[in-house]
Amino acid sequence: METRAPYVLIGSFVLAAILAVFGFVYWLNNTGGIGPRTNYHVQFQGPVPGLLVGAGVLFNGIRVGEVTQLGLAPDNPRFVNATISVASATPVRSDTKVGLEFQGLTGVPVVTLEGGVIMAKSGEPRSLIAEAGAGQSMTQAARDALRRVDTVLEDNSRPLKDTIANLKTFSDGLARNTGKIDGILAGLEKMTGGGAPAQKVTYDLHTPQNLGPAAKTLSASLAIPEPSAVAMLQTQRMLFAPGGDRPGFADFLWADSIPKLLQARLIDSFENYDIAHAPLRTSDLGQAEYQLLIDIRRFRIATEGEPRVEIGLSARIVDKNGKVIASRLVETSERLDKVEPAASVAAFDAAFARIAKELIGWTVQAV
């Protein structure tokens, strides 16, 4: 017996030490350790699923205490009364918001405190009222939402069934009239200018080739600046008199604006007449002794009476001092058998050939 006695004493001491350590850890974890504590009475206006004595109390996310007591309200069994113990330094106010939060994957509930600015008067009981529905978990909220949706669907099952039937009738009608709908949409796109833009067709003014032998050549340097014209003639579109658009010309474009096109083709014509003494552009290097100034008066299709192409130019030759040494009006027209792009361009080529030949002959005589 004497031999076994020390072992019993040692075992009892070790067991007591283990129990003391567990008790200390439990006290430290649930009562928050050493320090002054303040108790508050909290009332939840609904169930608090999973909340237990010892559950944590968080203030703005920081643990400040624990739940020390739970019970049903004697005057209303739907309410739950709880007592929480928190560190006295926690700034709990009479309007601090109380809630229940579920943490982690297992959804462990904790009491949450947040904010508040109104100080409680001295002597008032330390009571907090949780917001309605504070104890509702996400799962319960989802169940309630689904229950409400189910109720709405059940109450409106007949109208929903009629709506689905009407949609089916409407879709069947669309399927039967697909071709007509495509035609209507295509017409709307055309009317509103939608859809892919139409491809423009570009036409050039051809330079006359057979201008005859150069019996007389330019005796001085000559420059041909870009002709002047009113704003209406600063375009690549085909012009008509009277104005407006004509069928077949919606996609018509000259190769350049009318003044630039006439300048280029007049210079080409002088080069075809005498390449050795061809005129310059004003942008070329050097200053020419004379300039051939052109003002465009008409470059259009006239549709009144017999359709015809009309070209009218005003020409002046000035020296380097700006003195006009010669001036002339050059006009011509060409009959049109058919008002359409290809025939119109051919008529402009013929009319321009006469204009170019007349201008070249007049210019070489004046310079």
Coordinates of C-alpha atoms in Angstrom, one line a residue, residues 43-350:
Q43 CA -33.9 41.1 -27.0
F44 CA -34.3 39.3 -30.3
Q45 CA -37.8 39.7 -32.0
G46 CA -37.7 36.3 -33.6
P47 CA -35.8 33.0 -33.5
V48 CA -32.0 32.8 -33.0
P49 CA -31.1 29.5 -34.7
G50 CA -27.9 27.9 -33.3
L51 CA -27.1 30.7 -30.8
L52 CA -25.6 29.2 -27.6
V53 CA -24.4 30.4 -24.3
G54 CA -20.7 31.2 -24.8
A55 CA -21.2 32.4 -28.3
G56 CA -19.0 35.3 -29.2
V57 CA -20.0 39.0 -29.3
L58 CA -18.4 41.2 -31.9
F59 CA -18.3 44.9 -32.0
N60 CA -17.5 46.2 -35.5
G61 CA -16.0 42.8 -36.3
I62 CA -13.8 42.6 -33.1
R63 CA -14.6 40.1 -30.4
V64 CA -15.4 42.0 -27.2
G65 CA -17.3 39.4 -25.1
E66 CA -19.7 36.5 -25.1
V67 CA -23.3 35.4 -24.5
T68 CA -23.8 34.5 -20.9
Q69 CA -27.5 33.7 -20.8
L70 CA -30.3 32.8 -23.1
G71 CA -34.0 32.4 -22.5
L72 CA -37.5 33.0 -23.9
A73 CA -39.3 36.2 -23.1
P74 CA -42.0 35.4 -20.6
D75 CA -44.5 37.9 -22.0
N76 CA -44.0 36.9 -25.7
P77 CA -42.8 33.4 -26.5
R78 CA -41.8 34.6 -30.0
F79 CA -39.0 36.8 -28.5
V80 CA -35.7 35.6 -27.2
N81 CA -33.9 37.3 -24.3
A82 CA -30.1 37.1 -24.1
T83 CA -27.5 38.5 -21.7
I84 CA -24.1 39.5 -23.1
S85 CA -21.0 40.3 -21.2
V86 CA -18.6 42.6 -23.0
A87 CA -15.5 44.5 -22.0
S88 CA -16.4 47.8 -20.2
A89 CA -14.3 49.8 -22.6
T90 CA -16.6 48.8 -25.5
P91 CA -18.4 51.9 -26.8
V92 CA -21.9 50.4 -26.6
R93 CA -24.6 53.0 -27.0
S94 CA -28.4 52.9 -26.5
D95 CA -28.9 53.0 -30.3
T96 CA -26.2 50.4 -31.1
K97 CA -27.5 48.1 -33.8
V98 CA -27.7 44.4 -32.7
G99 CA -27.7 41.5 -35.2
L100 CA -26.9 37.9 -35.6
E101 CA -24.2 36.8 -38.0
F102 CA -23.3 33.3 -39.2
Q103 CA -19.6 32.7 -39.6
G104 CA -17.6 30.0 -41.4
L105 CA -18.7 27.1 -43.5
T106 CA -20.7 25.6 -40.6
G107 CA -22.5 28.9 -40.0
V108 CA -21.6 29.4 -36.3
P109 CA -23.8 32.2 -35.0
V110 CA -22.3 35.3 -33.1
V111 CA -24.0 38.4 -31.8
T112 CA -22.9 41.5 -33.7
L113 CA -22.9 45.1 -32.4
E114 CA -22.4 48.0 -34.7
G115 CA -22.2 51.8 -34.3
G116 CA -24.3 54.0 -32.1
V117 CA -24.0 57.6 -30.9
I118 CA -26.7 58.2 -28.2
M119 CA -25.3 57.8 -24.7
A120 CA -27.6 56.0 -22.2
K121 CA -28.7 58.1 -19.2
S122 CA -27.3 57.2 -15.9
G123 CA -29.5 54.7 -14.1
E124 CA -31.3 53.4 -17.3
P125 CA -31.2 49.6 -17.7
R126 CA -28.6 48.5 -20.2
S127 CA -31.0 47.0 -22.8
L128 CA -30.6 46.6 -26.6
I129 CA -33.3 45.6 -29.1
A130 CA -32.2 43.6 -32.1
E131 CA -33.7 44.5 -35.5
A132 CA -36.5 42.4 -36.8
G133 CA -35.3 39.5 -38.7
A134 CA -31.8 39.8 -37.2
G135 CA -31.7 36.0 -36.4
Q136 CA -32.7 35.0 -39.9
S137 CA -30.0 33.0 -41.7
M138 CA -29.2 33.1 -45.4
T139 CA -30.8 29.6 -45.7
Q140 CA -34.0 30.8 -44.0
A141 CA -34.0 34.0 -46.1
A142 CA -33.7 31.9 -49.3
R143 CA -36.5 29.6 -48.2
D144 CA -38.8 32.6 -47.4
A145 CA -38.0 34.2 -50.8
L146 CA -38.7 30.9 -52.6
R147 CA -41.9 30.5 -50.7
R148 CA -43.1 34.0 -51.7
V149 CA -42.1 33.3 -55.4
D150 CA -44.1 30.0 -55.2
T151 CA -47.1 31.8 -53.8
V152 CA -47.0 34.4 -56.6
L153 CA -46.7 31.7 -59.3
E154 CA -49.5 29.8 -57.8
D155 CA -51.8 32.8 -57.6
N156 CA -51.0 33.7 -61.2
S157 CA -50.8 30.3 -62.8
R158 CA -53.7 30.9 -65.2
P159 CA -52.5 34.3 -66.5
L160 CA -49.0 32.8 -66.9
K161 CA -50.4 29.9 -68.9
D162 CA -52.3 32.2 -71.1
T163 CA -49.3 34.4 -71.7
I164 CA -47.2 31.4 -72.7
A165 CA -49.9 30.2 -75.1
N166 CA -50.0 33.7 -76.7
L167 CA -46.3 33.7 -77.1
K168 CA -46.4 30.4 -78.9
T169 CA -49.2 31.7 -81.2
F170 CA -47.1 34.8 -81.9
S171 CA -43.9 32.8 -82.6
D172 CA -45.8 30.5 -85.0
G173 CA -47.1 33.6 -86.8
L174 CA -43.6 34.9 -87.2
A175 CA -42.4 31.6 -88.5
R176 CA -45.1 31.5 -91.2
N177 CA -44.4 35.1 -92.3
T178 CA -40.6 35.1 -92.2
G179 CA -40.3 36.2 -95.8
K180 CA -42.7 39.1 -95.4
I181 CA -40.9 40.3 -92.3
D182 CA -37.5 40.2 -94.1
G183 CA -39.0 42.3 -96.9
I184 CA -40.4 44.8 -94.4
L185 CA -37.0 45.1 -92.6
A186 CA -35.2 45.6 -95.9
G187 CA -37.6 48.3 -96.8
L188 CA -37.1 50.1 -93.5
E189 CA -33.3 49.9 -93.8
K190 CA -33.5 51.4 -97.3
M191 CA -35.9 54.1 -96.1
T192 CA -33.8 55.1 -93.1
G193 CA -30.5 54.8 -94.9
G194 CA -29.5 51.7 -92.9
G195 CA -27.7 48.6 -94.1
A196 CA -24.4 48.4 -96.0
P197 CA -23.6 51.6 -98.0
A198 CA -23.9 51.3 -101.8
Q199 CA -20.6 51.1 -103.7
K200 CA -19.8 54.4 -105.5
V201 CA -18.8 54.3 -109.2
T202 CA -16.1 56.7 -110.3
Y203 CA -15.9 58.2 -113.8
D204 CA -13.1 60.2 -115.4
L205 CA -13.0 62.9 -117.9
H206 CA -10.9 61.8 -120.9
T207 CA -8.2 64.0 -122.5
P208 CA -8.5 64.6 -126.3
Q209 CA -5.6 62.9 -128.2
N210 CA -5.8 64.2 -131.7
L211 CA -5.3 67.9 -131.5
G212 CA -3.5 68.3 -134.7
P213 CA 0.2 69.2 -135.4
A214 CA 1.6 72.1 -133.2
A215 CA 1.7 74.7 -136.0
K216 CA 2.4 77.3 -133.3
T217 CA 3.8 76.7 -129.9
L218 CA 3.9 78.7 -126.6
S219 CA 6.6 81.4 -126.8
A220 CA 6.6 82.0 -123.0
S221 CA 6.1 79.9 -119.9
L222 CA 2.4 79.4 -118.9
A223 CA 0.8 78.2 -115.7
I224 CA -2.8 77.0 -115.2
P225 CA -4.0 77.3 -111.6
E226 CA -7.0 75.5 -110.3
P227 CA -10.1 77.0 -111.8
S228 CA -12.4 79.1 -109.7
A229 CA -16.1 78.1 -109.2
V230 CA -19.1 78.7 -107.0
A231 CA -19.6 76.3 -104.1
M232 CA -22.2 74.2 -106.0
L233 CA -19.5 73.3 -108.6
Q234 CA -17.0 72.2 -105.8
T235 CA -18.3 68.6 -106.0
Q236 CA -17.7 65.2 -107.5
R237 CA -21.4 64.6 -108.1
M238 CA -23.1 65.0 -111.4
L239 CA -25.0 68.3 -111.6
F240 CA -28.3 68.8 -113.3
A241 CA -30.4 71.8 -114.5
P242 CA -33.0 72.1 -113.1
G243 CA -31.4 70.7 -109.9
G244 CA -32.2 67.5 -108.1
D245 CA -31.2 63.8 -108.4
R246 CA -31.9 61.6 -111.3
P247 CA -32.3 57.8 -111.4
G248 CA -29.0 56.0 -112.0
F249 CA -26.8 58.8 -110.7
A250 CA -27.1 58.1 -106.9
D251 CA -23.7 56.3 -106.9
F252 CA -22.0 58.5 -109.6
L253 CA -18.8 60.3 -108.7
W254 CA -16.3 62.2 -110.9
A255 CA -12.7 61.1 -110.3
D256 CA -12.1 64.5 -108.5
S257 CA -13.9 67.7 -107.8
I258 CA -14.9 69.5 -111.0
P259 CA -12.4 72.3 -110.7
K260 CA -9.4 70.0 -110.0
L261 CA -10.6 67.6 -112.7
L262 CA -10.8 70.3 -115.3
Q263 CA -7.3 71.7 -114.3
A264 CA -5.7 68.3 -114.7
R265 CA -7.3 67.5 -118.0
L266 CA -6.5 71.0 -119.5
I267 CA -2.8 70.5 -118.6
D268 CA -3.0 67.0 -120.2
S269 CA -4.5 68.5 -123.3
F270 CA -1.7 71.1 -123.6
E271 CA 0.9 68.4 -123.1
N272 CA -0.7 66.3 -125.9
Y273 CA -0.6 69.4 -128.1
D274 CA 3.1 70.3 -127.4
I275 CA 4.8 68.4 -124.6
A276 CA 8.0 70.5 -124.9
H277 CA 6.2 73.7 -124.0
A278 CA 3.5 72.3 -121.7
P279 CA 2.0 74.7 -119.1
L280 CA 2.8 74.3 -115.4
R281 CA 0.7 74.2 -112.2
T282 CA 1.1 77.2 -109.9
S283 CA 2.5 74.8 -107.3
D284 CA 5.4 73.9 -109.6
L285 CA 8.8 75.4 -109.0
G286 CA 9.5 78.8 -110.6
Q287 CA 7.2 81.6 -111.7
A288 CA 5.6 81.5 -115.1
E289 CA 5.4 84.6 -117.3
Y290 CA 1.7 84.1 -118.0
Q291 CA -1.3 82.4 -116.3
L292 CA -4.4 81.0 -117.8
L293 CA -7.2 81.7 -115.3
I294 CA -10.3 79.7 -115.8
D295 CA -13.7 80.3 -114.1
I296 CA -16.2 77.5 -114.4
R297 CA -19.7 78.8 -115.3
R298 CA -21.4 75.6 -116.2
F299 CA -20.6 71.9 -116.0
R300 CA -23.9 70.0 -116.0
I301 CA -26.6 68.1 -117.7
A302 CA -29.6 70.2 -118.9
T303 CA -32.8 68.2 -119.0
E304 CA -35.2 71.0 -120.1
G305 CA -36.2 70.4 -123.6
E306 CA -33.7 68.2 -125.4
P307 CA -31.3 66.6 -122.9
R308 CA -27.7 67.8 -123.4
V309 CA -24.4 68.3 -121.7
E310 CA -23.3 71.9 -121.1
I311 CA -19.8 73.2 -120.4
G312 CA -19.2 76.9 -120.0
L313 CA -15.8 78.5 -119.1
S314 CA -14.5 82.1 -118.7
A315 CA -10.8 82.3 -119.7
R316 CA -8.3 85.1 -119.1
I317 CA -4.6 85.3 -119.7
V318 CA -2.7 87.5 -117.3
D319 CA 1.0 88.4 -117.2
K320 CA 3.2 88.2 -114.1
N321 CA 2.2 91.7 -113.1
G322 CA -1.5 90.8 -113.1
K323 CA -2.4 92.6 -116.3
V324 CA -5.1 90.9 -118.4
I325 CA -3.8 90.5 -122.0
A326 CA -6.7 88.4 -123.4
S327 CA -10.0 87.1 -122.3
R328 CA -12.7 84.8 -123.8
L329 CA -15.9 82.9 -123.1
V330 CA -15.8 79.3 -124.2
E331 CA -19.1 77.4 -124.3
T332 CA -20.3 74.2 -125.9
S333 CA -23.0 71.6 -125.5
E334 CA -23.4 67.9 -126.6
R335 CA -26.8 66.2 -127.2
L336 CA -27.7 63.3 -125.0
D337 CA -29.7 60.4 -126.4
K338 CA -30.1 58.8 -123.0
V339 CA -29.7 60.4 -119.5
E340 CA -27.6 57.7 -117.9
P341 CA -24.0 57.7 -116.5
A342 CA -22.1 56.1 -119.3
A343 CA -23.7 58.1 -122.1
S344 CA -23.4 61.3 -120.1
V345 CA -19.7 60.8 -119.5
A346 CA -19.2 60.1 -123.3
A347 CA -21.0 63.4 -124.1
F348 CA -18.8 65.3 -121.6
D349 CA -15.7 63.8 -123.3
A350 CA -16.9 65.1 -126.7

